mmCIF file of N, CA and C in Angstrom:
data_model
loop_
_atom_site.group_PDB
_atom_site.id
_atom_site.type_symbol
_atom_site.label_atom_id
_atom_site.label_comp_id
_atom_site.label_asym_id
_atom_site.label_seq_id
_atom_site.Cartn_x
_atom_site.Cartn_y
_atom_site.Cartn_z
ATOM 1 N N MET A 1 -47.527 -6.097 94.248
ATOM 2 C CA MET A 1 -47.984 -5.561 92.899
ATOM 3 C C MET A 1 -48.175 -6.563 92.375
ATOM 4 N N ASN A 2 -48.521 -6.769 90.988
ATOM 5 C CA ASN A 2 -48.928 -7.517 89.846
ATOM 6 C C ASN A 2 -47.784 -8.085 89.232
ATOM 7 N N VAL A 3 -47.209 -9.327 89.531
ATOM 8 C CA VAL A 3 -46.233 -10.070 88.316
ATOM 9 C C VAL A 3 -46.649 -11.167 88.041
ATOM 10 N N ILE A 4 -46.518 -10.769 86.262
ATOM 11 C CA ILE A 4 -46.789 -12.128 85.804
ATOM 12 C C ILE A 4 -45.244 -12.616 85.474
ATOM 13 N N VAL A 5 -44.918 -13.802 85.586
ATOM 14 C CA VAL A 5 -43.401 -13.907 85.444
ATOM 15 C C VAL A 5 -43.543 -15.258 83.785
ATOM 16 N N VAL A 6 -43.003 -15.116 83.299
ATOM 17 C CA VAL A 6 -43.147 -16.578 81.851
ATOM 18 C C VAL A 6 -41.988 -17.223 81.529
ATOM 19 N N GLY A 7 -42.451 -18.724 81.625
ATOM 20 C CA GLY A 7 -41.337 -19.409 81.477
ATOM 21 C C GLY A 7 -41.301 -19.904 83.315
ATOM 22 N N CYS A 8 -41.168 -21.432 83.152
ATOM 23 C CA CYS A 8 -40.955 -21.586 84.939
ATOM 24 C C CYS A 8 -40.430 -23.038 84.502
ATOM 25 N N GLY A 9 -39.080 -22.571 84.197
ATOM 26 C CA GLY A 9 -37.102 -23.286 84.878
ATOM 27 C C GLY A 9 -36.849 -23.494 86.312
ATOM 28 N N ARG A 10 -35.791 -23.532 86.124
ATOM 29 C CA ARG A 10 -34.980 -22.969 87.690
ATOM 30 C C ARG A 10 -35.445 -21.309 88.001
ATOM 31 N N TYR A 11 -34.765 -20.822 86.862
ATOM 32 C CA TYR A 11 -35.163 -19.049 87.444
ATOM 33 C C TYR A 11 -36.119 -18.882 87.716
ATOM 34 N N GLY A 12 -36.976 -19.032 86.330
ATOM 35 C CA GLY A 12 -38.845 -19.116 86.536
ATOM 36 C C GLY A 12 -39.072 -19.021 88.062
ATOM 37 N N SER A 13 -39.393 -20.351 87.719
ATOM 38 C CA SER A 13 -40.164 -20.508 89.189
ATOM 39 C C SER A 13 -38.856 -20.039 90.595
ATOM 40 N N LEU A 14 -37.900 -20.234 90.898
ATOM 41 C CA LEU A 14 -37.168 -19.617 91.807
ATOM 42 C C LEU A 14 -37.781 -18.454 91.785
ATOM 43 N N LEU A 15 -37.948 -16.944 91.114
ATOM 44 C CA LEU A 15 -38.051 -16.222 91.289
ATOM 45 C C LEU A 15 -39.769 -15.784 91.511
ATOM 46 N N ALA A 16 -40.556 -16.305 91.146
ATOM 47 C CA ALA A 16 -42.112 -16.524 91.067
ATOM 48 C C ALA A 16 -41.995 -16.876 92.471
ATOM 49 N N ASN A 17 -41.765 -17.853 92.876
ATOM 50 C CA ASN A 17 -41.825 -18.230 94.277
ATOM 51 C C ASN A 17 -40.728 -17.217 95.274
ATOM 52 N N GLN A 18 -39.926 -16.437 94.596
ATOM 53 C CA GLN A 18 -40.062 -15.385 95.941
ATOM 54 C C GLN A 18 -40.611 -14.062 96.086
ATOM 55 N N VAL A 19 -40.934 -14.075 94.619
ATOM 56 C CA VAL A 19 -41.770 -12.535 94.420
ATOM 57 C C VAL A 19 -43.175 -13.189 95.378
ATOM 58 N N SER A 20 -43.691 -14.256 95.066
ATOM 59 C CA SER A 20 -44.993 -14.712 95.753
ATOM 60 C C SER A 20 -44.699 -14.753 97.472
ATOM 61 N N SER A 21 -43.545 -15.089 98.027
ATOM 62 C CA SER A 21 -43.213 -15.201 99.427
ATOM 63 C C SER A 21 -43.152 -13.835 99.667
ATOM 64 N N ARG A 22 -43.381 -13.139 99.009
ATOM 65 C CA ARG A 22 -43.006 -11.500 99.454
ATOM 66 C C ARG A 22 -44.369 -10.994 99.446
ATOM 67 N N GLY A 23 -45.247 -11.429 99.476
ATOM 68 C CA GLY A 23 -46.891 -10.838 98.863
ATOM 69 C C GLY A 23 -47.976 -10.088 97.777
ATOM 70 N N HIS A 24 -46.774 -10.895 96.801
ATOM 71 C CA HIS A 24 -46.946 -10.173 95.708
ATOM 72 C C HIS A 24 -47.431 -11.251 95.036
ATOM 73 N N SER A 25 -48.885 -10.524 93.684
ATOM 74 C CA SER A 25 -49.932 -11.172 93.003
ATOM 75 C C SER A 25 -48.908 -11.784 92.220
ATOM 76 N N VAL A 26 -48.303 -13.139 92.078
ATOM 77 C CA VAL A 26 -48.043 -13.320 90.973
ATOM 78 C C VAL A 26 -48.662 -14.837 89.907
ATOM 79 N N VAL A 27 -48.719 -14.236 88.520
ATOM 80 C CA VAL A 27 -49.548 -15.837 87.511
ATOM 81 C C VAL A 27 -48.395 -15.664 87.214
ATOM 82 N N VAL A 28 -48.097 -17.303 86.583
ATOM 83 C CA VAL A 28 -47.091 -17.687 86.213
ATOM 84 C C VAL A 28 -47.245 -18.967 85.270
ATOM 85 N N ILE A 29 -46.813 -18.148 83.914
ATOM 86 C CA ILE A 29 -47.350 -18.497 82.503
ATOM 87 C C ILE A 29 -45.933 -19.813 82.164
ATOM 88 N N ASP A 30 -46.576 -20.823 81.312
ATOM 89 C CA ASP A 30 -46.230 -21.740 81.055
ATOM 90 C C ASP A 30 -46.479 -22.609 79.685
ATOM 91 N N ARG A 31 -45.436 -22.987 79.076
ATOM 92 C CA ARG A 31 -46.231 -24.005 77.679
ATOM 93 C C ARG A 31 -46.474 -25.582 78.267
ATOM 94 N N GLN A 32 -45.447 -26.010 79.362
ATOM 95 C CA GLN A 32 -45.405 -27.308 79.941
ATOM 96 C C GLN A 32 -46.029 -27.137 81.186
ATOM 97 N N GLU A 33 -47.097 -27.505 81.671
ATOM 98 C CA GLU A 33 -48.140 -27.899 82.552
ATOM 99 C C GLU A 33 -46.939 -28.510 83.809
ATOM 100 N N ASN A 34 -45.817 -29.780 83.295
ATOM 101 C CA ASN A 34 -44.984 -30.454 84.044
ATOM 102 C C ASN A 34 -43.931 -29.257 84.925
ATOM 103 N N ALA A 35 -43.880 -28.181 83.756
ATOM 104 C CA ALA A 35 -43.005 -27.548 84.258
ATOM 105 C C ALA A 35 -43.269 -26.781 85.791
ATOM 106 N N LEU A 36 -44.696 -26.428 85.728
ATOM 107 C CA LEU A 36 -45.377 -25.831 86.901
ATOM 108 C C LEU A 36 -45.405 -26.488 88.118
ATOM 109 N N LYS A 37 -45.225 -27.296 88.121
ATOM 110 C CA LYS A 37 -44.400 -28.636 89.345
ATOM 111 C C LYS A 37 -43.141 -28.080 89.701
ATOM 112 N N ALA A 38 -42.763 -27.430 89.240
ATOM 113 C CA ALA A 38 -41.047 -26.884 90.314
ATOM 114 C C ALA A 38 -42.110 -25.903 91.489
ATOM 115 N N LEU A 39 -42.691 -24.653 91.154
ATOM 116 C CA LEU A 39 -43.345 -23.698 92.407
ATOM 117 C C LEU A 39 -43.296 -24.782 93.484
ATOM 118 N N SER A 40 -42.904 -23.866 94.715
ATOM 119 C CA SER A 40 -43.206 -24.391 95.741
ATOM 120 C C SER A 40 -44.413 -24.820 96.314
ATOM 121 N N THR A 41 -45.233 -25.315 98.026
ATOM 122 C CA THR A 41 -46.522 -25.509 98.414
ATOM 123 C C THR A 41 -46.780 -24.349 98.503
ATOM 124 N N GLU A 42 -45.675 -23.248 98.660
ATOM 125 C CA GLU A 42 -46.036 -21.766 99.572
ATOM 126 C C GLU A 42 -46.362 -21.141 98.603
ATOM 127 N N PHE A 43 -45.819 -21.201 97.724
ATOM 128 C CA PHE A 43 -46.909 -20.787 95.980
ATOM 129 C C PHE A 43 -47.621 -20.373 96.189
ATOM 130 N N SER A 44 -48.374 -18.838 95.435
ATOM 131 C CA SER A 44 -49.890 -18.957 96.299
ATOM 132 C C SER A 44 -50.217 -17.889 95.520
ATOM 133 N N GLY A 45 -49.839 -17.872 94.233
ATOM 134 C CA GLY A 45 -50.378 -16.805 93.066
ATOM 135 C C GLY A 45 -51.189 -18.153 91.645
ATOM 136 N N PHE A 46 -51.289 -17.638 90.823
ATOM 137 C CA PHE A 46 -51.744 -18.614 90.046
ATOM 138 C C PHE A 46 -50.904 -18.930 88.771
ATOM 139 N N THR A 47 -51.488 -20.349 88.355
ATOM 140 C CA THR A 47 -50.268 -20.232 87.032
ATOM 141 C C THR A 47 -51.658 -20.694 85.335
ATOM 142 N N ILE A 48 -50.905 -20.790 85.276
ATOM 143 C CA ILE A 48 -51.900 -20.984 83.669
ATOM 144 C C ILE A 48 -50.314 -21.850 82.278
ATOM 145 N N THR A 49 -50.717 -22.926 81.499
ATOM 146 C CA THR A 49 -50.104 -23.390 80.663
ATOM 147 C C THR A 49 -50.583 -23.081 79.079
ATOM 148 N N GLY A 50 -49.769 -22.352 78.463
ATOM 149 C CA GLY A 50 -49.643 -21.828 77.535
ATOM 150 C C GLY A 50 -48.874 -21.297 76.906
ATOM 151 N N ASN A 51 -49.032 -20.666 75.646
ATOM 152 C CA ASN A 51 -48.069 -19.980 74.576
ATOM 153 C C ASN A 51 -48.242 -18.416 74.961
ATOM 154 N N ALA A 52 -47.305 -18.084 76.085
ATOM 155 C CA ALA A 52 -46.823 -16.587 76.194
ATOM 156 C C ALA A 52 -47.584 -15.622 75.442
ATOM 157 N N GLY A 53 -46.360 -15.992 74.162
ATOM 158 C CA GLY A 53 -46.647 -15.308 72.581
ATOM 159 C C GLY A 53 -48.124 -14.792 72.541
ATOM 160 N N GLU A 54 -49.112 -15.388 72.340
ATOM 161 C CA GLU A 54 -50.146 -15.354 72.005
ATOM 162 C C GLU A 54 -50.884 -14.453 72.772
ATOM 163 N N VAL A 55 -51.242 -13.590 72.250
ATOM 164 C CA VAL A 55 -52.198 -12.487 72.726
ATOM 165 C C VAL A 55 -52.906 -12.544 74.065
ATOM 166 N N SER A 56 -53.747 -14.121 73.770
ATOM 167 C CA SER A 56 -54.882 -14.318 74.548
ATOM 168 C C SER A 56 -54.327 -14.959 75.914
ATOM 169 N N VAL A 57 -52.878 -15.454 76.179
ATOM 170 C CA VAL A 57 -52.436 -16.153 76.333
ATOM 171 C C VAL A 57 -52.217 -15.052 77.908
ATOM 172 N N LEU A 58 -51.822 -13.888 77.079
ATOM 173 C CA LEU A 58 -50.969 -12.636 78.207
ATOM 174 C C LEU A 58 -52.494 -12.040 78.681
ATOM 175 N N ARG A 59 -53.909 -11.892 78.245
ATOM 176 C CA ARG A 59 -54.702 -11.329 78.743
ATOM 177 C C ARG A 59 -55.589 -12.317 79.056
ATOM 178 N N ALA A 60 -55.576 -13.581 79.240
ATOM 179 C CA ALA A 60 -55.855 -14.743 80.186
ATOM 180 C C ALA A 60 -54.626 -14.386 81.725
ATOM 181 N N ALA A 61 -53.924 -14.216 81.855
ATOM 182 C CA ALA A 61 -52.603 -13.541 83.101
ATOM 183 C C ALA A 61 -53.206 -12.380 83.583
ATOM 184 N N LYS A 62 -53.914 -11.618 82.919
ATOM 185 C CA LYS A 62 -54.520 -10.157 83.530
ATOM 186 C C LYS A 62 -53.180 -8.990 83.009
ATOM 187 N N ILE A 63 -53.107 -9.386 82.052
ATOM 188 C CA ILE A 63 -51.612 -8.463 81.290
ATOM 189 C C ILE A 63 -51.846 -7.172 81.471
ATOM 190 N N GLU A 64 -53.181 -6.770 81.505
ATOM 191 C CA GLU A 64 -53.824 -5.246 81.326
ATOM 192 C C GLU A 64 -53.796 -5.015 82.991
ATOM 193 N N THR A 65 -52.742 -5.259 83.772
ATOM 194 C CA THR A 65 -53.129 -4.791 85.210
ATOM 195 C C THR A 65 -52.045 -5.189 85.692
ATOM 196 N N ALA A 66 -50.965 -5.572 84.676
ATOM 197 C CA ALA A 66 -50.111 -6.172 86.009
ATOM 198 C C ALA A 66 -48.682 -4.747 85.577
ATOM 199 N N ASP A 67 -48.363 -5.381 86.074
ATOM 200 C CA ASP A 67 -46.787 -3.978 87.185
ATOM 201 C C ASP A 67 -45.954 -4.274 86.903
ATOM 202 N N CYS A 68 -45.876 -5.465 85.837
ATOM 203 C CA CYS A 68 -44.367 -6.180 85.650
ATOM 204 C C CYS A 68 -44.139 -7.596 85.518
ATOM 205 N N LEU A 69 -43.964 -7.498 83.978
ATOM 206 C CA LEU A 69 -43.431 -8.773 83.366
ATOM 207 C C LEU A 69 -42.119 -8.989 83.430
ATOM 208 N N LEU A 70 -41.454 -10.935 83.681
ATOM 209 C CA LEU A 70 -40.501 -10.840 83.215
ATOM 210 C C LEU A 70 -40.105 -12.171 82.890
ATOM 211 N N SER A 71 -39.964 -11.634 81.416
ATOM 212 C CA SER A 71 -40.168 -12.899 80.502
ATOM 213 C C SER A 71 -38.757 -14.065 80.581
ATOM 214 N N MET A 72 -39.013 -14.911 81.241
ATOM 215 C CA MET A 72 -37.492 -15.841 82.187
ATOM 216 C C MET A 72 -37.567 -17.650 81.335
ATOM 217 N N CYS A 73 -38.437 -17.163 79.684
ATOM 218 C CA CYS A 73 -37.824 -18.814 78.653
ATOM 219 C C CYS A 73 -36.680 -18.714 78.550
ATOM 220 N N ASN A 74 -35.784 -20.143 78.567
ATOM 221 C CA ASN A 74 -35.107 -19.968 77.663
ATOM 222 C C ASN A 74 -34.965 -20.232 75.741
ATOM 223 N N GLU A 75 -35.721 -19.389 75.470
ATOM 224 C CA GLU A 75 -35.979 -18.651 74.354
ATOM 225 C C GLU A 75 -35.211 -17.026 73.720
ATOM 226 N N ASP A 76 -34.915 -16.999 73.651
ATOM 227 C CA ASP A 76 -34.521 -15.428 73.549
ATOM 228 C C ASP A 76 -35.297 -14.758 72.500
ATOM 229 N N THR A 77 -35.893 -15.918 71.105
ATOM 230 C CA THR A 77 -36.879 -15.358 70.292
ATOM 231 C C THR A 77 -38.095 -14.825 71.261
ATOM 232 N N LEU A 78 -38.428 -15.400 71.864
ATOM 233 C CA LEU A 78 -39.732 -15.414 73.045
ATOM 234 C C LEU A 78 -39.928 -14.580 73.607
ATOM 235 N N ASN A 79 -38.352 -14.308 74.815
ATOM 236 C CA ASN A 79 -38.526 -13.375 75.211
ATOM 237 C C ASN A 79 -38.918 -12.384 74.735
ATOM 238 N N LEU A 80 -37.725 -11.588 73.692
ATOM 239 C CA LEU A 80 -38.059 -10.251 73.187
ATOM 240 C C LEU A 80 -39.759 -10.057 72.763
ATOM 241 N N MET A 81 -40.183 -11.367 72.097
ATOM 242 C CA MET A 81 -41.674 -10.911 71.258
ATOM 243 C C MET A 81 -42.404 -10.798 72.848
ATOM 244 N N VAL A 82 -42.038 -11.047 73.939
ATOM 245 C CA VAL A 82 -42.991 -11.134 74.842
ATOM 246 C C VAL A 82 -42.612 -9.852 75.696
ATOM 247 N N THR A 83 -41.806 -9.853 75.439
ATOM 248 C CA THR A 83 -41.516 -8.290 76.107
ATOM 249 C C THR A 83 -41.882 -6.771 75.739
ATOM 250 N N GLN A 84 -41.718 -6.792 74.604
ATOM 251 C CA GLN A 84 -42.365 -5.904 73.358
ATOM 252 C C GLN A 84 -43.363 -5.820 73.609
ATOM 253 N N VAL A 85 -44.540 -6.860 72.947
ATOM 254 C CA VAL A 85 -45.468 -6.841 73.508
ATOM 255 C C VAL A 85 -46.645 -6.511 74.834
ATOM 256 N N ALA A 86 -45.512 -6.888 75.910
ATOM 257 C CA ALA A 86 -45.720 -6.775 77.193
ATOM 258 C C ALA A 86 -45.900 -4.918 77.210
ATOM 259 N N LYS A 87 -44.821 -4.815 76.605
ATOM 260 C CA LYS A 87 -44.413 -3.181 76.918
ATOM 261 C C LYS A 87 -45.151 -2.306 75.978
ATOM 262 N N TYR A 88 -45.048 -1.853 75.063
ATOM 263 C CA TYR A 88 -45.527 -1.368 73.347
ATOM 264 C C TYR A 88 -46.705 -2.098 73.453
ATOM 265 N N ILE A 89 -47.364 -2.871 73.526
ATOM 266 C CA ILE A 89 -48.931 -3.360 73.355
ATOM 267 C C ILE A 89 -49.941 -2.927 74.208
ATOM 268 N N PHE A 90 -49.413 -3.714 75.830
ATOM 269 C CA PHE A 90 -49.885 -3.381 76.881
ATOM 270 C C PHE A 90 -49.358 -2.410 77.965
ATOM 271 N N GLY A 91 -48.090 -1.694 77.626
ATOM 272 C CA GLY A 91 -48.115 -0.796 78.617
ATOM 273 C C GLY A 91 -47.646 -0.933 79.806
ATOM 274 N N VAL A 92 -47.284 -2.412 79.730
ATOM 275 C CA VAL A 92 -46.416 -2.769 81.283
ATOM 276 C C VAL A 92 -45.508 -1.973 82.104
ATOM 277 N N PRO A 93 -45.853 -1.520 82.683
ATOM 278 C CA PRO A 93 -44.451 -0.115 83.077
ATOM 279 C C PRO A 93 -43.141 -1.102 83.565
ATOM 280 N N LYS A 94 -42.903 -2.008 84.150
ATOM 281 C CA LYS A 94 -41.527 -2.218 84.464
ATOM 282 C C LYS A 94 -42.094 -4.124 83.452
ATOM 283 N N VAL A 95 -40.566 -4.201 82.372
ATOM 284 C CA VAL A 95 -40.548 -5.560 81.844
ATOM 285 C C VAL A 95 -38.969 -5.365 81.484
ATOM 286 N N ILE A 96 -38.605 -7.039 82.073
ATOM 287 C CA ILE A 96 -37.338 -7.617 82.042
ATOM 288 C C ILE A 96 -36.866 -8.516 81.476
ATOM 289 N N ALA A 97 -36.618 -9.104 80.439
ATOM 290 C CA ALA A 97 -35.798 -10.282 79.720
ATOM 291 C C ALA A 97 -34.668 -11.129 80.451
ATOM 292 N N ARG A 98 -35.048 -12.233 80.995
ATOM 293 C CA ARG A 98 -33.749 -12.933 80.741
ATOM 294 C C ARG A 98 -32.915 -13.316 79.218
ATOM 295 N N VAL A 99 -31.877 -12.625 78.661
ATOM 296 C CA VAL A 99 -31.194 -13.223 77.615
ATOM 297 C C VAL A 99 -30.231 -14.352 78.018
ATOM 298 N N TYR A 100 -30.542 -15.234 77.066
ATOM 299 C CA TYR A 100 -28.886 -16.295 77.275
ATOM 300 C C TYR A 100 -27.929 -15.908 76.465
ATOM 301 N N GLU A 101 -27.998 -16.108 75.631
ATOM 302 C CA GLU A 101 -27.134 -15.491 74.585
ATOM 303 C C GLU A 101 -26.617 -14.003 74.753
ATOM 304 N N PRO A 102 -25.492 -13.655 74.837
ATOM 305 C CA PRO A 102 -24.669 -12.562 74.796
ATOM 306 C C PRO A 102 -24.818 -11.459 73.687
ATOM 307 N N SER A 103 -24.797 -12.464 72.648
ATOM 308 C CA SER A 103 -24.613 -12.071 71.189
ATOM 309 C C SER A 103 -25.778 -10.917 71.019
ATOM 310 N N TYR A 104 -27.190 -11.115 71.606
ATOM 311 C CA TYR A 104 -28.234 -10.603 71.764
ATOM 312 C C TYR A 104 -28.363 -9.106 72.451
ATOM 313 N N GLU A 105 -27.681 -9.065 74.152
ATOM 314 C CA GLU A 105 -28.540 -7.901 74.612
ATOM 315 C C GLU A 105 -28.487 -6.608 74.032
ATOM 316 N N SER A 106 -27.465 -6.543 73.068
ATOM 317 C CA SER A 106 -27.584 -5.074 72.491
ATOM 318 C C SER A 106 -29.155 -5.238 71.135
ATOM 319 N N MET A 107 -29.575 -6.259 71.017
ATOM 320 C CA MET A 107 -30.741 -6.307 70.402
ATOM 321 C C MET A 107 -31.880 -5.758 71.479
ATOM 322 N N PHE A 108 -31.781 -6.402 72.668
ATOM 323 C CA PHE A 108 -32.887 -6.166 73.144
ATOM 324 C C PHE A 108 -32.692 -4.943 74.073
ATOM 325 N N ARG A 109 -31.425 -4.122 74.586
ATOM 326 C CA ARG A 109 -31.359 -3.053 74.655
ATOM 327 C C ARG A 109 -32.160 -1.633 73.315
ATOM 328 N N LYS A 110 -31.998 -2.376 72.166
ATOM 329 C CA LYS A 110 -32.224 -1.149 71.022
ATOM 330 C C LYS A 110 -33.978 -1.275 71.261
ATOM 331 N N PHE A 111 -34.319 -2.718 71.454
ATOM 332 C CA PHE A 111 -35.809 -1.818 71.679
ATOM 333 C C PHE A 111 -36.497 -1.663 73.229
ATOM 334 N N GLY A 112 -35.934 -1.466 73.581
ATOM 335 C CA GLY A 112 -35.973 -0.446 75.026
ATOM 336 C C GLY A 112 -36.640 -1.454 75.549
ATOM 337 N N ILE A 113 -35.789 -3.003 76.127
ATOM 338 C CA ILE A 113 -35.957 -3.904 77.164
ATOM 339 C C ILE A 113 -35.157 -4.051 78.231
ATOM 340 N N GLU A 114 -35.130 -4.028 79.054
ATOM 341 C CA GLU A 114 -34.242 -4.082 80.062
ATOM 342 C C GLU A 114 -34.373 -5.689 80.057
ATOM 343 N N ILE A 115 -33.220 -5.939 80.538
ATOM 344 C CA ILE A 115 -32.265 -7.505 80.657
ATOM 345 C C ILE A 115 -31.419 -7.925 81.329
ATOM 346 N N ILE A 116 -31.559 -9.085 81.811
ATOM 347 C CA ILE A 116 -30.755 -10.128 82.578
ATOM 348 C C ILE A 116 -30.237 -11.067 81.751
ATOM 349 N N SER A 117 -28.888 -11.123 82.023
ATOM 350 C CA SER A 117 -28.194 -11.938 81.412
ATOM 351 C C SER A 117 -27.095 -12.573 82.709
ATOM 352 N N PRO A 118 -28.237 -13.720 82.421
ATOM 353 C CA PRO A 118 -27.199 -14.849 84.143
ATOM 354 C C PRO A 118 -25.856 -14.936 83.283
ATOM 355 N N ILE A 119 -25.289 -15.286 82.384
ATOM 356 C CA ILE A 119 -23.855 -15.534 81.615
ATOM 357 C C ILE A 119 -23.081 -14.356 81.696
ATOM 358 N N GLN A 120 -23.448 -13.043 81.836
ATOM 359 C CA GLN A 120 -22.618 -12.073 82.148
ATOM 360 C C GLN A 120 -22.295 -11.825 83.228
ATOM 361 N N LEU A 121 -24.048 -11.650 84.198
ATOM 362 C CA LEU A 121 -23.842 -11.972 85.972
ATOM 363 C C LEU A 121 -22.739 -13.011 85.880
ATOM 364 N N ALA A 122 -22.496 -14.017 85.179
ATOM 365 C CA ALA A 122 -21.303 -15.223 85.930
ATOM 366 C C ALA A 122 -19.952 -14.995 85.515
ATOM 367 N N LEU A 123 -19.876 -14.266 84.315
ATOM 368 C CA LEU A 123 -18.747 -13.389 84.361
ATOM 369 C C LEU A 123 -18.275 -12.282 85.231
ATOM 370 N N GLU A 124 -19.016 -11.507 85.523
ATOM 371 C CA GLU A 124 -18.450 -10.334 86.129
ATOM 372 C C GLU A 124 -17.687 -10.345 87.644
ATOM 373 N N ALA A 125 -18.919 -11.655 88.139
ATOM 374 C CA ALA A 125 -18.505 -12.601 89.429
ATOM 375 C C ALA A 125 -17.027 -13.075 89.196
ATOM 376 N N PHE A 126 -17.136 -13.938 88.314
ATOM 377 C CA PHE A 126 -15.177 -14.513 87.644
ATOM 378 C C PHE A 126 -14.687 -13.605 87.946
ATOM 379 N N LEU A 127 -14.367 -12.493 87.068
ATOM 380 C CA LEU A 127 -13.680 -11.249 87.026
ATOM 381 C C LEU A 127 -12.971 -10.516 88.593
ATOM 382 N N ASP A 128 -15.348 -10.379 89.256
ATOM 383 C CA ASP A 128 -14.420 -9.235 90.646
ATOM 384 C C ASP A 128 -13.813 -10.794 91.542
ATOM 385 N N THR A 129 -14.233 -11.712 91.486
ATOM 386 C CA THR A 129 -13.209 -12.835 92.060
ATOM 387 C C THR A 129 -12.246 -12.873 92.239
ATOM 388 N N LEU A 130 -12.059 -12.693 90.455
ATOM 389 C CA LEU A 130 -10.165 -13.208 90.582
ATOM 390 C C LEU A 130 -9.740 -11.831 90.165
ATOM 391 N N GLU A 131 -10.787 -10.321 90.319
ATOM 392 C CA GLU A 131 -9.951 -9.245 90.667
ATOM 393 C C GLU A 131 -9.787 -8.463 89.602
ATOM 394 N N LEU A 132 -10.092 -8.484 88.587
ATOM 395 C CA LEU A 132 -9.867 -7.984 86.926
ATOM 396 C C LEU A 132 -10.678 -7.357 86.630
ATOM 397 N N GLN A 133 -11.589 -7.358 87.547
ATOM 398 C CA GLN A 133 -13.051 -5.901 86.807
ATOM 399 C C GLN A 133 -12.002 -4.981 86.369
ATOM 400 N N THR A 134 -11.980 -4.175 85.359
ATOM 401 C CA THR A 134 -11.515 -2.656 85.331
ATOM 402 C C THR A 134 -12.675 -1.783 85.663
ATOM 403 N N GLU A 135 -11.439 -0.395 86.309
ATOM 404 C CA GLU A 135 -12.072 0.796 87.270
ATOM 405 C C GLU A 135 -12.473 1.681 86.285
ATOM 406 N N SER A 136 -14.092 1.821 86.389
ATOM 407 C CA SER A 136 -14.676 2.797 85.117
ATOM 408 C C SER A 136 -15.244 3.999 85.830
#
């Protein structure tokens, strides 16, 4: 699988390392060259220093052949823009964005973007631990 990871912070670097270690082809994009140092020495993919909001950077990451794009930036607006471009302009089959601000989740869903919200996941884990989840 060809995977593009946008953002190489804590989550992005961990995810890129895990996907790479499972034998997939990974390209990591981050605006800050220093952020790419968070990748492990075993990371076997490629890195690009640049703004994923620019189509030329996405093309350099070979977005035309990507099976999946994971936007892990700490800016929800950038994650929304990059995932929309990936999904609707380049037709990337699987597009997932990390969402920081829970109130933005519905906006991502409105645009058909699959999301993962660390805050929502943590909330659910706390409620599960306290056995306060509602039964569905």
